[in-house]
Short mmCIF file of C-alpha atoms in Angstrom, two decimals:
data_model
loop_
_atom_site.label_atom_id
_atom_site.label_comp_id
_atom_site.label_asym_id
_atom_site.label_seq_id
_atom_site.Cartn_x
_atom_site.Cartn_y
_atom_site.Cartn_z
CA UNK A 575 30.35 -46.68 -14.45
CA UNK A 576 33.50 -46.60 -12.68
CA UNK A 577 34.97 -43.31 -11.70
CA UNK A 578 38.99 -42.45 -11.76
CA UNK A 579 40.78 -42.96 -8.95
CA UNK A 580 44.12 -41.48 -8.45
CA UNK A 581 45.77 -44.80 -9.20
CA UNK A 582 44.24 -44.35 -12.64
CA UNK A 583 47.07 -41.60 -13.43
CA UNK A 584 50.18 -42.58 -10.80
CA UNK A 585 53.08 -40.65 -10.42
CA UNK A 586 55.30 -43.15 -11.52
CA UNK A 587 54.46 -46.33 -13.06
CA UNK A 588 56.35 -49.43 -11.68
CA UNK A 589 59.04 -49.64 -14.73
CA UNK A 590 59.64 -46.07 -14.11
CA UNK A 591 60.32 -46.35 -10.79
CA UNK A 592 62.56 -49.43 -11.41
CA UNK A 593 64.15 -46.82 -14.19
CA UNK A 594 64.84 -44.38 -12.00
CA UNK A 595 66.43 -46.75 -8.93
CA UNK A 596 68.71 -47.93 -11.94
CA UNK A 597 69.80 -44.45 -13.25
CA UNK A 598 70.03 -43.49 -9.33
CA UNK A 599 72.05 -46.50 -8.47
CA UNK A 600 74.44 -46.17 -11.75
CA UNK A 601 75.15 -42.75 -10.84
CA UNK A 602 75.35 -42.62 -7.07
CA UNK A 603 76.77 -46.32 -6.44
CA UNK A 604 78.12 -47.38 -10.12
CA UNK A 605 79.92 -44.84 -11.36
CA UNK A 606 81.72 -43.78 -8.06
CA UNK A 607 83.14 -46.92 -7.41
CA UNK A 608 84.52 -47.97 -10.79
CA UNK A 609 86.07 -44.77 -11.93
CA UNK A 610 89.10 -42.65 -10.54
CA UNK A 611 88.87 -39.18 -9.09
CA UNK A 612 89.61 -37.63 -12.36
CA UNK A 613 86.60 -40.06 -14.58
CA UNK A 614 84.41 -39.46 -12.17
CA UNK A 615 85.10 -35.88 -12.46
CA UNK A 616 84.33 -35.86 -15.93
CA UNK A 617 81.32 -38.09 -15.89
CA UNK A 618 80.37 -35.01 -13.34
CA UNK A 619 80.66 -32.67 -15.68
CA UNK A 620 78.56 -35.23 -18.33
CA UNK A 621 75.80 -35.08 -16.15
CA UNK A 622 75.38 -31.06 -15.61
CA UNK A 623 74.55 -31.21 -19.66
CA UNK A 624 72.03 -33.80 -18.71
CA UNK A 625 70.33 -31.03 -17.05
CA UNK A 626 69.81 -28.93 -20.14
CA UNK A 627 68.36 -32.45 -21.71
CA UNK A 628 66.24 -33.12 -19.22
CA UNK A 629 64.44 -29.24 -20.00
CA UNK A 630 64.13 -30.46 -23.46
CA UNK A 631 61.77 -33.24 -23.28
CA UNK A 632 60.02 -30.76 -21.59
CA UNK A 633 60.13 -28.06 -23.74
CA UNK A 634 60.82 -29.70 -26.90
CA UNK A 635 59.61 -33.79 -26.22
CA UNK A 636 56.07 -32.85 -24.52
CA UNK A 637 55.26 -28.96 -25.60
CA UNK A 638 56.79 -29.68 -29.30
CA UNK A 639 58.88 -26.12 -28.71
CA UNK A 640 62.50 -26.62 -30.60
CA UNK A 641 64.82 -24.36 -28.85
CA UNK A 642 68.43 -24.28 -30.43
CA UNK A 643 69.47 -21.70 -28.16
CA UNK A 644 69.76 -23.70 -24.43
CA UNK A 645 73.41 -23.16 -23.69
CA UNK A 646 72.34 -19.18 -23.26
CA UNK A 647 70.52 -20.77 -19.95
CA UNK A 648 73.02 -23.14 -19.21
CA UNK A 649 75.76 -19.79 -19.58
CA UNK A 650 74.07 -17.60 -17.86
CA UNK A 651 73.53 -20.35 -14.85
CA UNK A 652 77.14 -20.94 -14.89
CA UNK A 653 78.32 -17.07 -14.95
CA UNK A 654 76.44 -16.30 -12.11
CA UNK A 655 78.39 -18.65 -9.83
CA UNK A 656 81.20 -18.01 -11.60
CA UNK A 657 81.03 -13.92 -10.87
CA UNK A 658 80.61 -15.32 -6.93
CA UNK A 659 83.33 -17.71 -7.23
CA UNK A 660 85.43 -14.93 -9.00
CA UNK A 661 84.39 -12.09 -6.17
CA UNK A 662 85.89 -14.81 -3.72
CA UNK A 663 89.08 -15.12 -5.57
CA UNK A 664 89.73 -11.50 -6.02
CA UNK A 665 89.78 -10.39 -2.19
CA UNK A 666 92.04 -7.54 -1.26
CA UNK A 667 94.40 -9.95 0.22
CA UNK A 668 94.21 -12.23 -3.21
CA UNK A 669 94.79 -8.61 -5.44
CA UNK A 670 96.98 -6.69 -3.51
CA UNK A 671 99.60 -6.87 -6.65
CA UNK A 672 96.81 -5.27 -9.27
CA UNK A 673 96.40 -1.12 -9.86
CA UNK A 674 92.84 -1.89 -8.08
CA UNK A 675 93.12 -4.52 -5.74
CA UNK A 676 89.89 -6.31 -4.46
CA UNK A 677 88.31 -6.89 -8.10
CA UNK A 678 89.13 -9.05 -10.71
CA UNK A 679 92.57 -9.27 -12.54
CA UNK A 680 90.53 -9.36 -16.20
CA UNK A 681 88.74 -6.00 -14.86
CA UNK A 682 92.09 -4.82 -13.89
CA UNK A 683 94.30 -5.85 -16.95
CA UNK A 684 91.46 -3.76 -18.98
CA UNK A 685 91.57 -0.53 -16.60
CA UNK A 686 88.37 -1.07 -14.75
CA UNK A 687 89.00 0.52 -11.61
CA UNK A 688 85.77 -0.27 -9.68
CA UNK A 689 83.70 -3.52 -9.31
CA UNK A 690 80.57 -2.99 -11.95
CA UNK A 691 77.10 -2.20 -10.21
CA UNK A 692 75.37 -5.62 -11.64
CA UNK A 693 78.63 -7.54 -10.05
CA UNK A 694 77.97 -6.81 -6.67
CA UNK A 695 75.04 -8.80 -6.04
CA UNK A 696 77.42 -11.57 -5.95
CA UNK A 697 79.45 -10.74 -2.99
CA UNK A 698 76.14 -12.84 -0.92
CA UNK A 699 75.98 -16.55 -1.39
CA UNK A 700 71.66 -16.77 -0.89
CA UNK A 701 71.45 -13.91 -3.39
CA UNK A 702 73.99 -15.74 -6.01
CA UNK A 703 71.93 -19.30 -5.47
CA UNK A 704 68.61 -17.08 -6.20
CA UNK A 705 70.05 -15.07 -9.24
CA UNK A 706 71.31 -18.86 -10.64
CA UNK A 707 67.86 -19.56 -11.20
CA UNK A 708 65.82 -16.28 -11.73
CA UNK A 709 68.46 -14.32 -14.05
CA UNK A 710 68.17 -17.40 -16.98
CA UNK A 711 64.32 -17.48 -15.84
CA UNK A 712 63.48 -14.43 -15.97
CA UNK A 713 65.70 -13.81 -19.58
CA UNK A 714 63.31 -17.17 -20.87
CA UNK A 715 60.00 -15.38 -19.81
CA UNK A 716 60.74 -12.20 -21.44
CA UNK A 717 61.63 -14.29 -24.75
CA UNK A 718 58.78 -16.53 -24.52
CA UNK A 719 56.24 -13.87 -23.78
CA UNK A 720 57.71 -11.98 -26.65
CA UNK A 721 57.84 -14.92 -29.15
CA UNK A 722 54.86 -17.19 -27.72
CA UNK A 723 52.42 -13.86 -27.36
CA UNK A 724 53.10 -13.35 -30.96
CA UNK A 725 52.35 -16.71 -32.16
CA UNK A 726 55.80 -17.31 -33.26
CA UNK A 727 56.76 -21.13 -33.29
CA UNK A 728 58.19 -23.72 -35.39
CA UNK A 729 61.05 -22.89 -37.41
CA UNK A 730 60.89 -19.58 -36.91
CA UNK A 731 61.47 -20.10 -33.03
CA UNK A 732 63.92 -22.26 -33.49
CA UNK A 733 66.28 -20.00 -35.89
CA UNK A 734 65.24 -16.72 -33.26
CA UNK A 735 66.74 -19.13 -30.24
CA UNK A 736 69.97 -19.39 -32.18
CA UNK A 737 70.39 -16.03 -33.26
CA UNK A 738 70.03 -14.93 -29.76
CA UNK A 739 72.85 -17.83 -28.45
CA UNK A 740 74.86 -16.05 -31.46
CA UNK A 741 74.30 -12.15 -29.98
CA UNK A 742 75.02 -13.14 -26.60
CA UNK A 743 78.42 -14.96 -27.64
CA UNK A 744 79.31 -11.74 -29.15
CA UNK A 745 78.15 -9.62 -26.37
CA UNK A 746 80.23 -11.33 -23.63
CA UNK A 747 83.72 -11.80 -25.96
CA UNK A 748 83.35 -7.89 -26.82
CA UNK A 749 82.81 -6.78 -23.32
CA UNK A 750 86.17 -8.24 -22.04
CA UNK A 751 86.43 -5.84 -18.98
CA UNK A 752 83.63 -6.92 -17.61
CA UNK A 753 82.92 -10.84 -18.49
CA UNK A 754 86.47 -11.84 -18.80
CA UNK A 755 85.72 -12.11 -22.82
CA UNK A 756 87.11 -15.37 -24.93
CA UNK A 757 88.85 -16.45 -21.93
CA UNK A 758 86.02 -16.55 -19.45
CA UNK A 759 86.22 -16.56 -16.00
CA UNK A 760 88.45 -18.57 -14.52
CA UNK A 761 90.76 -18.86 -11.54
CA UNK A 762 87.97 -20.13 -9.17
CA UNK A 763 89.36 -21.03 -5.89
CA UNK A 764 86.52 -21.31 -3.20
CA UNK A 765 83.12 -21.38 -2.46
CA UNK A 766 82.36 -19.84 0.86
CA UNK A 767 85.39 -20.77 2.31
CA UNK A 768 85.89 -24.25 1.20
CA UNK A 769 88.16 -24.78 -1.65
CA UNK A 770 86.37 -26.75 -4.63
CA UNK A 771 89.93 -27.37 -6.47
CA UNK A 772 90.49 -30.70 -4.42
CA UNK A 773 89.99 -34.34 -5.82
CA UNK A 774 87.81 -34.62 -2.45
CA UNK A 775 85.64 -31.41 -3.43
CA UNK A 776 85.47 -32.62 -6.67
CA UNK A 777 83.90 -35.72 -5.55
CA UNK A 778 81.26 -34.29 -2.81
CA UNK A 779 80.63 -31.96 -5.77
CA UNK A 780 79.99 -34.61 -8.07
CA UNK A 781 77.41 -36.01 -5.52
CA UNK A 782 75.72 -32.89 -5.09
CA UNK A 783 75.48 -33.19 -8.56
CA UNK A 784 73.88 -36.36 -9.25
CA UNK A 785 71.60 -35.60 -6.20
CA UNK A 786 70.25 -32.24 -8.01
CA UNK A 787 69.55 -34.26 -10.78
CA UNK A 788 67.29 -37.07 -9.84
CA UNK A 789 65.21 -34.04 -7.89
CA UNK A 790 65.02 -32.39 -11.48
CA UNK A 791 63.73 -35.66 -12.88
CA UNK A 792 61.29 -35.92 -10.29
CA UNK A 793 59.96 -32.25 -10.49
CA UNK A 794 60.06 -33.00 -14.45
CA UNK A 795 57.76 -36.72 -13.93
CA UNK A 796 55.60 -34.13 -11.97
CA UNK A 797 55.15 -31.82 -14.23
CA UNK A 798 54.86 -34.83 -17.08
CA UNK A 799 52.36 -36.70 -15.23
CA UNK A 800 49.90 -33.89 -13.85
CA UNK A 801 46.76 -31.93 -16.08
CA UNK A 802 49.84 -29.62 -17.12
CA UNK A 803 51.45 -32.39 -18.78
CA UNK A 804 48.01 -33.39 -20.79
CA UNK A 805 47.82 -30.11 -21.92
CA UNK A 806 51.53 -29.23 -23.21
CA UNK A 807 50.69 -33.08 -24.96
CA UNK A 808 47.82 -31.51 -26.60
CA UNK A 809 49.22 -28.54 -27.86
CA UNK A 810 52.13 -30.00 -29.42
CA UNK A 811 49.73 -32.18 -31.26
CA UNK A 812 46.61 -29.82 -31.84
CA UNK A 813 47.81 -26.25 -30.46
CA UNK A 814 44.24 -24.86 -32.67
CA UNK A 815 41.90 -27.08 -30.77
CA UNK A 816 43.59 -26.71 -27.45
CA UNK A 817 43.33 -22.63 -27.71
CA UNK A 818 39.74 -23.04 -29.19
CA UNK A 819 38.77 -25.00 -25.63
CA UNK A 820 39.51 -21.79 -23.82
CA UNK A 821 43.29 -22.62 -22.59
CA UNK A 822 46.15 -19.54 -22.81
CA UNK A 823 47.98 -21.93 -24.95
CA UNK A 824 51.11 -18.63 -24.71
CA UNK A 825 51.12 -19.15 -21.41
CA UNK A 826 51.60 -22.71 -20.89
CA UNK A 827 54.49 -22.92 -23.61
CA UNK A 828 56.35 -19.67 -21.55
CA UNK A 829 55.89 -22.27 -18.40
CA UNK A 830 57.33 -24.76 -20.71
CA UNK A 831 60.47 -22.81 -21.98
CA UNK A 832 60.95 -21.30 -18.49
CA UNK A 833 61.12 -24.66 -16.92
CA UNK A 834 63.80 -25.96 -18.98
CA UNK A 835 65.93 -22.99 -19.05
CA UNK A 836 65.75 -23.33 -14.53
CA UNK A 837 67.45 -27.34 -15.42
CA UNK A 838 69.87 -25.67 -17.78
CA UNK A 839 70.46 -22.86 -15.37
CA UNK A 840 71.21 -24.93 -12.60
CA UNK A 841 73.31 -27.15 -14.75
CA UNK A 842 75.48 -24.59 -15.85
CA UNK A 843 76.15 -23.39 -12.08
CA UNK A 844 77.14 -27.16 -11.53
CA UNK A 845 79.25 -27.20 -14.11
CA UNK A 846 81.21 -24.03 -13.05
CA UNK A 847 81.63 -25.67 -9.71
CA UNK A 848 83.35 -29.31 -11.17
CA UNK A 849 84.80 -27.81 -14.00
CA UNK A 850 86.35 -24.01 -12.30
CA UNK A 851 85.66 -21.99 -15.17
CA UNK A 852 82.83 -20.82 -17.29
CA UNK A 853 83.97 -19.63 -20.86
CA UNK A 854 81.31 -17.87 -23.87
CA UNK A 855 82.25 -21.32 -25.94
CA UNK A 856 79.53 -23.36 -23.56
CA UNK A 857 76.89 -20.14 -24.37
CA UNK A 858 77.25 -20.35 -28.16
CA UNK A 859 75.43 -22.03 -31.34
CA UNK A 860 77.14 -24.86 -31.07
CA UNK A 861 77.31 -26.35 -27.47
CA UNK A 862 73.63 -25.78 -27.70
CA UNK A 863 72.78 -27.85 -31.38
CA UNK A 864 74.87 -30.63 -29.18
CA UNK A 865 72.88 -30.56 -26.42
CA UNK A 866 69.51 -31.22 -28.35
CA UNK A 867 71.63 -33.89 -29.77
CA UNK A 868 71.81 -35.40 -26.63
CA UNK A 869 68.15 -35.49 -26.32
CA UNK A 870 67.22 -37.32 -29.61
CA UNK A 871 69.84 -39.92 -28.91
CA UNK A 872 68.40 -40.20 -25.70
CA UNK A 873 65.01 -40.48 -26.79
CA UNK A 874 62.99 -36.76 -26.69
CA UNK A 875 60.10 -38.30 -24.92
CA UNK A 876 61.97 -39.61 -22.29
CA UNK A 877 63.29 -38.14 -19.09
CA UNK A 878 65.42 -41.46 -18.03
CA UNK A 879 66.32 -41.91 -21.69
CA UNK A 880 67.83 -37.85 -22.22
CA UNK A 881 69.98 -38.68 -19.39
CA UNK A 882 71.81 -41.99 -20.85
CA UNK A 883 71.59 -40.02 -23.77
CA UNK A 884 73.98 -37.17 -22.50
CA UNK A 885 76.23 -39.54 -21.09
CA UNK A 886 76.57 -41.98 -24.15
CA UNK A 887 77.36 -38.58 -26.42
CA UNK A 888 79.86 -37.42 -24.11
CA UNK A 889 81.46 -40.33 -23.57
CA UNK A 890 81.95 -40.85 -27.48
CA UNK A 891 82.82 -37.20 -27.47
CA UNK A 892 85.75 -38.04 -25.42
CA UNK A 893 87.15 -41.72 -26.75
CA UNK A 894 86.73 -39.96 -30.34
CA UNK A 895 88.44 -36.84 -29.67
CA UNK A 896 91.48 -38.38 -27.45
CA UNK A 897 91.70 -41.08 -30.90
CA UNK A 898 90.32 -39.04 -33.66
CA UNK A 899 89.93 -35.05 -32.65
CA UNK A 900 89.40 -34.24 -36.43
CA UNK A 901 86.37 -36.66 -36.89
CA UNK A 902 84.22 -36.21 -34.11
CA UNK A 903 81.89 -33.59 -35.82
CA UNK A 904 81.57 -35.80 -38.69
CA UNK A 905 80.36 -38.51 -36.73
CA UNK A 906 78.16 -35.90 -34.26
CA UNK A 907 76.36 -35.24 -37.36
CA UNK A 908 76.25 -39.12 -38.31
CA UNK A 909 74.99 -40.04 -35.01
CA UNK A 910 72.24 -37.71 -35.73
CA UNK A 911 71.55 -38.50 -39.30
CA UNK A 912 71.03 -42.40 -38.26
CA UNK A 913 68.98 -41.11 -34.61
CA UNK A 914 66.40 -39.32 -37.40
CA UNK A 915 66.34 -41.80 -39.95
CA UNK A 916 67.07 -44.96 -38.00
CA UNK A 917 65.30 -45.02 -34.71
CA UNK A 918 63.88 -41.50 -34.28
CA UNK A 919 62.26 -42.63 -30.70
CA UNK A 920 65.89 -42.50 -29.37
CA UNK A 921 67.52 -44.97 -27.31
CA UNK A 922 64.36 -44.77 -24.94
CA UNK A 923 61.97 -45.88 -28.65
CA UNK A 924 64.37 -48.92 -28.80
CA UNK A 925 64.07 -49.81 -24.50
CA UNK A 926 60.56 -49.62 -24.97
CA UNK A 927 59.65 -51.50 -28.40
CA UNK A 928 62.62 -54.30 -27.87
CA UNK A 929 63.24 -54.80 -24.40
CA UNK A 930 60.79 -53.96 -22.02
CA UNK A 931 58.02 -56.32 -23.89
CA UNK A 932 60.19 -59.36 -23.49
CA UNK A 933 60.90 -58.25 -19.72
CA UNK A 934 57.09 -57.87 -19.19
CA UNK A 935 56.03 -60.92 -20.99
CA UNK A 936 54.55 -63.44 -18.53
CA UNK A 937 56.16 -67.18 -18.74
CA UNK A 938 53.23 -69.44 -20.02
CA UNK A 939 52.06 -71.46 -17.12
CA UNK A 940 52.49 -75.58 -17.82
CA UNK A 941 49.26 -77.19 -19.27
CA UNK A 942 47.94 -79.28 -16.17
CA UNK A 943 46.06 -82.76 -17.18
CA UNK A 944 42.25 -82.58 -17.28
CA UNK A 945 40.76 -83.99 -14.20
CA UNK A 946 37.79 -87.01 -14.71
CA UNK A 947 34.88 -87.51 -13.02
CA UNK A 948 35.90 -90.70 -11.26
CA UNK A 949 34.86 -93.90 -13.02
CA UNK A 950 34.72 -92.07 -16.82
CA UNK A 951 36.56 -93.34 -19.62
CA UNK A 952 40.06 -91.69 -20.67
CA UNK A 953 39.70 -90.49 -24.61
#
């Protein structure tokens, strides 16, 4: 009997690896080269929701846990660097023309007259780039132990997820003193110094960027191709028989949903850095039914696929709402009538049952002539 090896379960499989040199090369090579400061820019910007995507075929592709409510993750990421950012901005120097200069003018214009406790954190850089990823995390542990510990799943999870993306939309528009309310916070100048508002910034940003995201893949293919992996797999297929074998099957979604809100998190801090602003419309019901929409198009059982996904979405987003601004939900919700009914796989389903066969196939080989014994008779 043969025994596995490690080659039997490889990190990455050859067409994955080719996969993720093409997504690498079309972001990093591609994209940069073909596309003025201002498209690339917004491609950037693309890209940070391909974050929050990525989490889902985690969370939703491999664990089978529907979560409606990402952009609270992908908020709360940006609004961290956004209260650094903001801290920056509003220096005494910066505020010297407010009743209370050295906070922020939203704080000021609504009589706060001394920086909130939970604010200054943010004054320190290492302590903003920890609380980016541990304030979302942390906020996705205490729901998932309270949901997951509970049995609570399915449907129900799903509606919870949005109801909570709901509260917190209200929560940060009603306390406009100290979140900057509908208008968010905006007016971001610098970070540490160097001032992100430049077409140059904007580009190293964008880098930074794609750079953060092919490390999220790769954390993601780990995660996907270790016993972890197997085991989310099982659940989402037989979560009974999985628990029955002894496994903390609560604990391994809460891993699950934790990991995916860290990609959104980190997202959203990207996106306050390209875009300057982070606003309660990215945190709501809405942004986050779009970004699971992303994710089916892209295929919910693929990381490389969620990606193209986000970008093919957002790129129709934009030629449909520059042409057509009043039809672009109808044909959101078109796009993923046909992704459910037509090729529910995704874009990756379609790669993988079309394409990659034919690119696999082997050419058939010439039929050489039989060779005689010398001296026998030809037939």
């Amino acid at each position: 009997m043969k025994l596995p090896t490690l080659n039997d379960n490889p990190f990455m499989k050859p067409m994955e690896w080719v996969s993720l040199l093409l997504l690498a090369g079309l972001i990093l090579v591609v994209l940069p080269v073909a596309l003025d400061s201002f498209r690339l820019n917004l491609v950037g910007k693309y890209l940070t929701y391909a974050f929050v995507a990525l989490g889902l075929v985690i969370c939703w592709g491999y664990c089978g846990i529907l979560s409606l409510g990402q952009g609270v993750f992908f908020g709360l990421g940006g609004y961290c660097m956004a209260m650094y950012l903001k801290l920056e901005a509003s220096s005494v120097e910066n505020t010297r023309i407010q009743s209370t200069p050295g906070i922020p003018d939203f704080m000021d214009w609504n009589q706060v007259t001394a920086l909130p406790w939970f604010w200054k954190p943010f004054h320190s850089l290492p302590l903003t780039l920890i609380a980016v990823v541990a304030v979302p995390t942390l906020f996705a542990f205490v729901i998932g132990a309270a949901m997951f510990k509970r049995r609570v799943g399915g449907t129900y999870f799903a509606i919870i997820t949005q109801a909570i993306a709901a509260i917190l939309t209200i929560l940060i528009v009603g306390q406009q003193g100290y979140t900057g309310g509908i208008n968010g916070i905006t007016d971001l100048r610098t970070l540490n110094g160097w001032d992100i508002r430049t077409d140059a910034a904007k580009t190293i940003l964008y880098f930074v960027n794609g750079g953060l995201l092919i490390a999220c893949i790769l954390v993601a293919q780990a995660v996907k191709r270790s016993k972890l992996g197997r085991i989310l797999v099982a659940m989402r297929d037989k979560e009974d028989r999985v628990r029955f074998s002894g496994y903390a099957v609560a604990s391994f979604k809460i891993f699950a949903f934790c990991l995916a809100a860290a990609f959104a998190a980190v997202g959203g801090a990207m996106f306050t850095l390209q875009v300057g602003f982070m606003s309660p419309s990215f945190v709501g019901i809405v942004p986050s039914i779009e970004m699971v929409i992303y994710t089916a198009v892209g295929g919910r059982l693929s990381l490389f696929g969620a990606v193209y996904g986000t970008l093919l979405v957002n790129w129709a987003k934009t030629s449909f709402s520059e042409s057509f601004p009043e039809l672009w939900l109808f044909g959101l919700g078109a796009l993923f009538i046909a992704v459910v009914l037509a090729f529910p796989n995704g874009l990756a389903g379609i790669w993988r049952q079309h394409v990659e066969p034919r690119l696999s196939r082997k050419p058939k080989s010439p039929a050489l002539p039989a060779v005689l014994p010398h001296g026998a008779p030809a037939e």
